[in-house]
PDB file of C-alpha atoms in Angstrom:
ATOM      1  CA  UNK X 143       6.514  -0.436 -19.173  1.00  0.00           C
ATOM      2  CA  UNK X 144       4.546   2.835 -18.217  1.00  0.00           C
ATOM      3  CA  UNK X 145       3.669   1.288 -14.755  1.00  0.00           C
ATOM      4  CA  UNK X 146       0.223   1.684 -13.309  1.00  0.00           C
ATOM      5  CA  UNK X 147      -1.465   4.647 -14.612  1.00  0.00           C
ATOM      6  CA  UNK X 148      -4.367   6.446 -12.783  1.00  0.00           C
ATOM      7  CA  UNK X 149      -6.320   9.337 -13.792  1.00  0.00           C
ATOM      8  CA  UNK X 150      -7.012  12.007 -12.750  1.00  0.00           C
ATOM      9  CA  UNK X 151      -4.242  12.955 -10.558  1.00  0.00           C
ATOM     10  CA  UNK X 152      -6.455  15.651  -8.676  1.00  0.00           C
ATOM     11  CA  UNK X 153     -10.009  15.879  -8.548  1.00  0.00           C
ATOM     12  CA  UNK X 154     -12.212  18.591  -6.649  1.00  0.00           C
ATOM     13  CA  UNK X 155     -16.047  17.955  -6.589  1.00  0.00           C
ATOM     14  CA  UNK X 156     -18.920  19.226  -4.929  1.00  0.00           C
ATOM     15  CA  UNK X 157     -20.786  16.998  -2.357  1.00  0.00           C
ATOM     16  CA  UNK X 158     -23.483  14.982  -4.039  1.00  0.00           C
ATOM     17  CA  UNK X 159     -21.670  14.700  -7.408  1.00  0.00           C
ATOM     18  CA  UNK X 160     -20.523  11.382  -8.880  1.00  0.00           C
ATOM     19  CA  UNK X 161     -16.737  10.713  -9.146  1.00  0.00           C
ATOM     20  CA  UNK X 162     -15.163   8.339 -11.408  1.00  0.00           C
ATOM     21  CA  UNK X 163     -11.427   7.362 -10.796  1.00  0.00           C
ATOM     22  CA  UNK X 164      -9.598   5.237 -13.430  1.00  0.00           C
ATOM     23  CA  UNK X 165      -6.906   2.966 -13.461  1.00  0.00           C
ATOM     24  CA  UNK X 166      -4.831   1.002 -16.060  1.00  0.00           C
ATOM     25  CA  UNK X 167      -2.700  -1.971 -14.280  1.00  0.00           C
ATOM     26  CA  UNK X 168       0.534  -3.322 -15.658  1.00  0.00           C
ATOM     27  CA  UNK X 169       0.094  -5.472 -18.633  1.00  0.00           C
ATOM     28  CA  UNK X 170       0.134  -9.056 -17.648  1.00  0.00           C
ATOM     29  CA  UNK X 171      -0.526  -8.480 -13.927  1.00  0.00           C
ATOM     30  CA  UNK X 172      -3.388 -10.661 -12.644  1.00  0.00           C
ATOM     31  CA  UNK X 173      -4.307  -8.782  -9.752  1.00  0.00           C
ATOM     32  CA  UNK X 174      -5.631  -5.195  -9.326  1.00  0.00           C
ATOM     33  CA  UNK X 175      -6.208  -3.492  -5.890  1.00  0.00           C
ATOM     34  CA  UNK X 176      -7.928  -0.255  -4.869  1.00  0.00           C
ATOM     35  CA  UNK X 177      -6.672   1.310  -1.811  1.00  0.00           C
ATOM     36  CA  UNK X 178      -7.489   4.625   0.053  1.00  0.00           C
ATOM     37  CA  UNK X 179      -5.134   6.546   2.144  1.00  0.00           C
ATOM     38  CA  UNK X 180      -5.899   9.194   4.857  1.00  0.00           C
ATOM     39  CA  UNK X 181      -4.109  10.452   7.758  1.00  0.00           C
ATOM     40  CA  UNK X 182      -6.525   9.174  10.090  1.00  0.00           C
ATOM     41  CA  UNK X 183      -6.973   5.530   8.662  1.00  0.00           C
ATOM     42  CA  UNK X 184      -3.718   4.875   6.760  1.00  0.00           C
ATOM     43  CA  UNK X 185      -3.833   2.651   3.849  1.00  0.00           C
ATOM     44  CA  UNK X 186      -7.096   0.775   3.534  1.00  0.00           C
ATOM     45  CA  UNK X 187      -7.794  -1.921   0.997  1.00  0.00           C
ATOM     46  CA  UNK X 188     -11.135  -1.297  -0.557  1.00  0.00           C
ATOM     47  CA  UNK X 189     -11.579  -3.931  -3.261  1.00  0.00           C
ATOM     48  CA  UNK X 190      -9.340  -6.250  -5.272  1.00  0.00           C
ATOM     49  CA  UNK X 191      -9.722  -8.135  -8.483  1.00  0.00           C
ATOM     50  CA  UNK X 192      -8.084 -11.273  -9.997  1.00  0.00           C
ATOM     51  CA  UNK X 193      -8.501 -11.721 -13.676  1.00  0.00           C
ATOM     52  CA  UNK X 194     -11.010  -8.991 -13.837  1.00  0.00           C
ATOM     53  CA  UNK X 195     -13.268 -10.713 -11.234  1.00  0.00           C
ATOM     54  CA  UNK X 196     -13.928  -9.025  -7.987  1.00  0.00           C
ATOM     55  CA  UNK X 197     -12.601 -11.217  -5.139  1.00  0.00           C
ATOM     56  CA  UNK X 198     -12.900  -9.214  -2.057  1.00  0.00           C
ATOM     57  CA  UNK X 199     -14.854  -6.060  -1.530  1.00  0.00           C
ATOM     58  CA  UNK X 200     -15.251  -6.201   2.132  1.00  0.00           C
ATOM     59  CA  UNK X 201     -13.450  -2.887   2.518  1.00  0.00           C
ATOM     60  CA  UNK X 202     -15.798  -0.748   0.391  1.00  0.00           C
ATOM     61  CA  UNK X 203     -17.253   1.558   2.971  1.00  0.00           C
ATOM     62  CA  UNK X 204     -20.679   1.588   1.727  1.00  0.00           C
ATOM     63  CA  UNK X 205     -23.041   1.400  -1.107  1.00  0.00           C
ATOM     64  CA  UNK X 206     -22.105   4.638  -2.580  1.00  0.00           C
ATOM     65  CA  UNK X 207     -18.776   2.946  -3.683  1.00  0.00           C
ATOM     66  CA  UNK X 208     -18.552   0.759  -6.718  1.00  0.00           C
ATOM     67  CA  UNK X 209     -15.678  -0.702  -8.789  1.00  0.00           C
ATOM     68  CA  UNK X 210     -15.630  -2.481 -11.964  1.00  0.00           C
ATOM     69  CA  UNK X 211     -13.014  -3.949 -14.133  1.00  0.00           C
ATOM     70  CA  UNK X 212     -14.578  -4.713 -17.717  1.00  0.00           C
ATOM     71  CA  UNK X 213     -11.241  -5.976 -19.075  1.00  0.00           C
ATOM     72  CA  UNK X 214      -7.582  -6.810 -18.211  1.00  0.00           C
ATOM     73  CA  UNK X 215      -6.314  -3.283 -18.844  1.00  0.00           C
ATOM     74  CA  UNK X 216      -8.942  -1.086 -17.056  1.00  0.00           C
ATOM     75  CA  UNK X 217     -10.648  -0.676 -13.866  1.00  0.00           C
ATOM     76  CA  UNK X 218     -12.919   2.083 -12.440  1.00  0.00           C
ATOM     77  CA  UNK X 219     -13.840   3.156  -8.917  1.00  0.00           C
ATOM     78  CA  UNK X 220     -17.080   5.100  -8.581  1.00  0.00           C
ATOM     79  CA  UNK X 221     -18.541   7.056  -5.622  1.00  0.00           C
ATOM     80  CA  UNK X 222     -22.054   8.344  -5.932  1.00  0.00           C
ATOM     81  CA  UNK X 223     -23.113  10.546  -4.294  1.00  0.00           C
ATOM     82  CA  UNK X 224     -19.766  11.765  -2.996  1.00  0.00           C
ATOM     83  CA  UNK X 225     -19.415  13.146   0.466  1.00  0.00           C
ATOM     84  CA  UNK X 226     -16.678  15.309   2.318  1.00  0.00           C
ATOM     85  CA  UNK X 227     -15.543  12.168   4.398  1.00  0.00           C
ATOM     86  CA  UNK X 228     -14.556  10.478   1.152  1.00  0.00           C
ATOM     87  CA  UNK X 229     -11.685  13.031   0.583  1.00  0.00           C
ATOM     88  CA  UNK X 230      -8.800  11.017   0.477  1.00  0.00           C
ATOM     89  CA  UNK X 231      -5.898   9.704  -1.839  1.00  0.00           C
ATOM     90  CA  UNK X 232      -7.066   6.820  -3.882  1.00  0.00           C
ATOM     91  CA  UNK X 233      -4.388   4.413  -5.001  1.00  0.00           C
ATOM     92  CA  UNK X 234      -4.685   1.684  -7.516  1.00  0.00           C
ATOM     93  CA  UNK X 235      -1.904  -1.134  -7.541  1.00  0.00           C
ATOM     94  CA  UNK X 236      -1.349  -4.245  -9.525  1.00  0.00           C
ATOM     95  CA  UNK X 237       0.524  -7.569  -9.098  1.00  0.00           C
ATOM     96  CA  UNK X 238       1.545 -10.488 -10.876  1.00  0.00           C
ATOM     97  CA  UNK X 239       0.092 -12.846  -8.025  1.00  0.00           C
ATOM     98  CA  UNK X 240       1.593 -15.218  -5.827  1.00  0.00           C
ATOM     99  CA  UNK X 241       2.747 -17.783  -8.244  1.00  0.00           C
ATOM    100  CA  UNK X 242       4.567 -15.301 -10.351  1.00  0.00           C
ATOM    101  CA  UNK X 243       6.396 -12.730  -8.335  1.00  0.00           C
ATOM    102  CA  UNK X 244       9.632 -13.554  -6.675  1.00  0.00           C
ATOM    103  CA  UNK X 245       9.186 -10.888  -4.077  1.00  0.00           C
ATOM    104  CA  UNK X 246       5.350 -10.476  -4.459  1.00  0.00           C
ATOM    105  CA  UNK X 247       5.596  -6.700  -4.636  1.00  0.00           C
ATOM    106  CA  UNK X 248       2.689  -4.426  -5.540  1.00  0.00           C
ATOM    107  CA  UNK X 249       3.161  -1.563  -8.030  1.00  0.00           C
ATOM    108  CA  UNK X 250       1.245   1.447  -7.195  1.00  0.00           C
ATOM    109  CA  UNK X 251      -0.071   4.136  -9.339  1.00  0.00           C
ATOM    110  CA  UNK X 252       0.624   7.724  -8.501  1.00  0.00           C
ATOM    111  CA  UNK X 253      -2.776   8.029  -7.001  1.00  0.00           C
ATOM    112  CA  UNK X 254      -5.841  10.352  -7.371  1.00  0.00           C
ATOM    113  CA  UNK X 255      -6.177  13.001  -4.742  1.00  0.00           C
ATOM    114  CA  UNK X 256     -10.029  13.617  -4.222  1.00  0.00           C
ATOM    115  CA  UNK X 257     -11.537  16.591  -2.599  1.00  0.00           C
ATOM    116  CA  UNK X 258     -15.110  16.674  -1.890  1.00  0.00           C
ATOM    117  CA  UNK X 259     -16.365  20.259  -0.764  1.00  0.00           C
TER     118      UNK X 259
ATOM    119  CA  UNK P 229      -7.891 -10.452  12.222  1.00  0.00           C
ATOM    120  CA  UNK P 230      -4.636  -8.769  11.354  1.00  0.00           C
ATOM    121  CA  UNK P 231      -2.748  -6.146  13.321  1.00  0.00           C
ATOM    122  CA  UNK P 232       0.507  -4.504  12.696  1.00  0.00           C
ATOM    123  CA  UNK P 233       2.424  -2.202  14.844  1.00  0.00           C
ATOM    124  CA  UNK P 234       5.233   0.200  14.048  1.00  0.00           C
ATOM    125  CA  UNK P 235       6.341   3.607  15.462  1.00  0.00           C
ATOM    126  CA  UNK P 236       4.628   6.485  14.081  1.00  0.00           C
ATOM    127  CA  UNK P 237       7.831   8.814  13.744  1.00  0.00           C
ATOM    128  CA  UNK P 238      11.550   8.519  13.833  1.00  0.00           C
ATOM    129  CA  UNK P 239      14.173  11.035  13.664  1.00  0.00           C
ATOM    130  CA  UNK P 240      18.032  10.315  12.785  1.00  0.00           C
ATOM    131  CA  UNK P 241      20.763  12.333  11.298  1.00  0.00           C
ATOM    132  CA  UNK P 242      22.496  12.049   7.924  1.00  0.00           C
ATOM    133  CA  UNK P 243      24.962   9.320   7.928  1.00  0.00           C
ATOM    134  CA  UNK P 244      23.479   7.420  10.675  1.00  0.00           C
ATOM    135  CA  UNK P 245      21.761   4.038  11.066  1.00  0.00           C
ATOM    136  CA  UNK P 246      18.131   3.738  11.880  1.00  0.00           C
ATOM    137  CA  UNK P 247      15.931   0.752  12.477  1.00  0.00           C
ATOM    138  CA  UNK P 248      12.312   0.683  12.104  1.00  0.00           C
ATOM    139  CA  UNK P 249      10.537  -2.346  13.784  1.00  0.00           C
ATOM    140  CA  UNK P 250       7.333  -3.709  13.043  1.00  0.00           C
ATOM    141  CA  UNK P 251       5.529  -6.555  15.009  1.00  0.00           C
ATOM    142  CA  UNK P 252       2.384  -8.358  13.645  1.00  0.00           C
ATOM    143  CA  UNK P 253      -0.439 -10.481  14.495  1.00  0.00           C
ATOM    144  CA  UNK P 254      -1.929 -12.450  11.701  1.00  0.00           C
ATOM    145  CA  UNK P 255      -3.039 -16.007  10.949  1.00  0.00           C
ATOM    146  CA  UNK P 256      -1.196 -18.136   8.385  1.00  0.00           C
ATOM    147  CA  UNK P 257       1.560 -15.878   7.909  1.00  0.00           C
ATOM    148  CA  UNK P 258       3.241 -15.873   4.425  1.00  0.00           C
ATOM    149  CA  UNK P 259       5.655 -13.008   4.390  1.00  0.00           C
ATOM    150  CA  UNK P 260       6.562  -9.386   5.408  1.00  0.00           C
ATOM    151  CA  UNK P 261       7.048  -6.592   3.043  1.00  0.00           C
ATOM    152  CA  UNK P 262       8.253  -2.902   3.365  1.00  0.00           C
ATOM    153  CA  UNK P 263       7.303  -0.090   1.227  1.00  0.00           C
ATOM    154  CA  UNK P 264       8.579   3.556   1.094  1.00  0.00           C
ATOM    155  CA  UNK P 265       6.486   6.498   0.284  1.00  0.00           C
ATOM    156  CA  UNK P 266       7.525  10.026  -0.023  1.00  0.00           C
ATOM    157  CA  UNK P 267       5.325  13.022   0.656  1.00  0.00           C
ATOM    158  CA  UNK P 268       2.869  13.260  -2.286  1.00  0.00           C
ATOM    159  CA  UNK P 269       4.042  10.166  -3.939  1.00  0.00           C
ATOM    160  CA  UNK P 270       3.103   6.559  -4.104  1.00  0.00           C
ATOM    161  CA  UNK P 271       4.322   3.549  -2.026  1.00  0.00           C
ATOM    162  CA  UNK P 272       7.307   1.647  -3.702  1.00  0.00           C
ATOM    163  CA  UNK P 273       8.348  -1.709  -2.767  1.00  0.00           C
ATOM    164  CA  UNK P 274      11.604  -2.047  -0.934  1.00  0.00           C
ATOM    165  CA  UNK P 275      11.706  -5.747   0.326  1.00  0.00           C
ATOM    166  CA  UNK P 276      10.046  -8.847   1.258  1.00  0.00           C
ATOM    167  CA  UNK P 277      11.024 -11.609   3.704  1.00  0.00           C
ATOM    168  CA  UNK P 278       9.218 -15.063   3.887  1.00  0.00           C
ATOM    169  CA  UNK P 279      12.009 -16.796   5.859  1.00  0.00           C
ATOM    170  CA  UNK P 280      13.736 -15.707   9.012  1.00  0.00           C
ATOM    171  CA  UNK P 281      16.852 -13.878   8.534  1.00  0.00           C
ATOM    172  CA  UNK P 282      18.349 -10.855   7.052  1.00  0.00           C
ATOM    173  CA  UNK P 283      18.003  -9.543   3.511  1.00  0.00           C
ATOM    174  CA  UNK P 284      20.348  -6.977   2.161  1.00  0.00           C
ATOM    175  CA  UNK P 285      19.687  -4.654  -0.648  1.00  0.00           C
ATOM    176  CA  UNK P 286      22.361  -1.839  -0.711  1.00  0.00           C
ATOM    177  CA  UNK P 287      21.770   0.542   2.042  1.00  0.00           C
ATOM    178  CA  UNK P 288      18.523  -1.176   3.199  1.00  0.00           C
ATOM    179  CA  UNK P 289      18.250  -4.450   4.896  1.00  0.00           C
ATOM    180  CA  UNK P 290      15.255  -6.068   6.134  1.00  0.00           C
ATOM    181  CA  UNK P 291      14.924  -8.720   8.852  1.00  0.00           C
ATOM    182  CA  UNK P 292      12.184 -11.403   9.992  1.00  0.00           C
ATOM    183  CA  UNK P 293      11.636 -13.497  13.005  1.00  0.00           C
ATOM    184  CA  UNK P 294       8.695 -15.727  12.394  1.00  0.00           C
ATOM    185  CA  UNK P 295       8.668 -16.975  15.830  1.00  0.00           C
ATOM    186  CA  UNK P 296       8.590 -13.567  17.445  1.00  0.00           C
ATOM    187  CA  UNK P 297       6.013 -12.070  14.657  1.00  0.00           C
ATOM    188  CA  UNK P 298       8.598  -9.457  14.335  1.00  0.00           C
ATOM    189  CA  UNK P 299      10.634  -7.692  11.683  1.00  0.00           C
ATOM    190  CA  UNK P 300      12.597  -4.588  11.056  1.00  0.00           C
ATOM    191  CA  UNK P 301      13.920  -2.256   8.125  1.00  0.00           C
ATOM    192  CA  UNK P 302      17.521  -1.172   8.658  1.00  0.00           C
ATOM    193  CA  UNK P 303      18.688   2.069   6.717  1.00  0.00           C
ATOM    194  CA  UNK P 304      22.419   2.678   6.775  1.00  0.00           C
ATOM    195  CA  UNK P 305      24.319   5.767   5.623  1.00  0.00           C
ATOM    196  CA  UNK P 306      21.213   7.643   6.047  1.00  0.00           C
ATOM    197  CA  UNK P 307      20.640  10.425   3.270  1.00  0.00           C
ATOM    198  CA  UNK P 308      18.308  13.339   3.117  1.00  0.00           C
ATOM    199  CA  UNK P 309      16.525  11.614   0.447  1.00  0.00           C
ATOM    200  CA  UNK P 310      15.490   8.898   2.888  1.00  0.00           C
ATOM    201  CA  UNK P 311      13.118  10.973   4.657  1.00  0.00           C
ATOM    202  CA  UNK P 312       9.798   9.401   3.822  1.00  0.00           C
ATOM    203  CA  UNK P 313       7.015   7.129   5.500  1.00  0.00           C
ATOM    204  CA  UNK P 314       8.032   3.497   5.713  1.00  0.00           C
ATOM    205  CA  UNK P 315       5.333   0.770   5.725  1.00  0.00           C
ATOM    206  CA  UNK P 316       5.366  -2.699   6.870  1.00  0.00           C
ATOM    207  CA  UNK P 317       2.673  -5.078   5.390  1.00  0.00           C
ATOM    208  CA  UNK P 318       1.766  -8.697   5.841  1.00  0.00           C
ATOM    209  CA  UNK P 319       0.810 -11.421   3.431  1.00  0.00           C
ATOM    210  CA  UNK P 320      -1.356 -14.018   5.194  1.00  0.00           C
ATOM    211  CA  UNK P 321      -3.769 -16.860   4.695  1.00  0.00           C
ATOM    212  CA  UNK P 322      -6.639 -14.620   3.638  1.00  0.00           C
ATOM    213  CA  UNK P 323      -7.296 -15.104  -0.160  1.00  0.00           C
ATOM    214  CA  UNK P 324      -4.342 -17.405  -0.613  1.00  0.00           C
ATOM    215  CA  UNK P 325      -1.831 -14.772   0.195  1.00  0.00           C
ATOM    216  CA  UNK P 326      -2.558 -12.181  -2.486  1.00  0.00           C
ATOM    217  CA  UNK P 327      -3.452  -9.562  -0.296  1.00  0.00           C
ATOM    218  CA  UNK P 328      -1.367  -7.213   1.751  1.00  0.00           C
ATOM    219  CA  UNK P 329      -2.382  -5.610   5.001  1.00  0.00           C
ATOM    220  CA  UNK P 330      -0.365  -2.280   5.686  1.00  0.00           C
ATOM    221  CA  UNK P 331       0.690  -0.998   8.961  1.00  0.00           C
ATOM    222  CA  UNK P 332       0.170   2.730  10.032  1.00  0.00           C
ATOM    223  CA  UNK P 333       3.571   3.672   8.563  1.00  0.00           C
ATOM    224  CA  UNK P 334       6.599   5.339  10.238  1.00  0.00           C
ATOM    225  CA  UNK P 335       7.649   8.892   9.165  1.00  0.00           C
ATOM    226  CA  UNK P 336      11.411   9.007   9.029  1.00  0.00           C
ATOM    227  CA  UNK P 337      13.017  12.497   9.468  1.00  0.00           C
ATOM    228  CA  UNK P 338      16.627  12.546   8.368  1.00  0.00           C
ATOM    229  CA  UNK P 339      18.194  15.817   9.784  1.00  0.00           C
ATOM    230  CA  UNK P 340      21.480  17.347   8.567  1.00  0.00           C
TER     231      UNK P 340
END
């Protein structure tokens, strides 16, 4: 398995522009998570999906952020309009879920480093 | 809510043993995980403890005491490549235990 695949690896955009981050989870994993990592706030959960359905989006900072999972193999995180404070590394992770994994480990993608100028 | 406390930085020398502690407050605890993250990389899973006691995987071991809401990661025979950030994370009753809440991470620096 190729693991969790994220694109792009790096994104530099101007304030006000729309940014779309993409994620392909591991096949067969029922759970997909979007995290944001900054020095100040550490790893924050933004939203997660179970079987393509958003379950908890309480971590989404504001209405400028939206996430979708149209099918089991693809998810997007969109920021519109982007602001400099959105600069961070955004990770996607997938997991087979409580009932399936002996160790409940998440597999993280390589992340997207977003810089908003 | 949930909270996790771990030291922000630890320094040790090559070949030594280091222990990274994690205390947590949560409701309906399921288990404690540890992740390693090298600079510029993604967090990778190291271990998971659901029951009290020590779990050993090669040079790394993880310990849990549910009654003390405490766990630690023990790294033995330290190597330079072990320099990284280490995160503890709890699974709890929120969303039937399918979510992880991460601590702030401990940056381990291994010196020659």
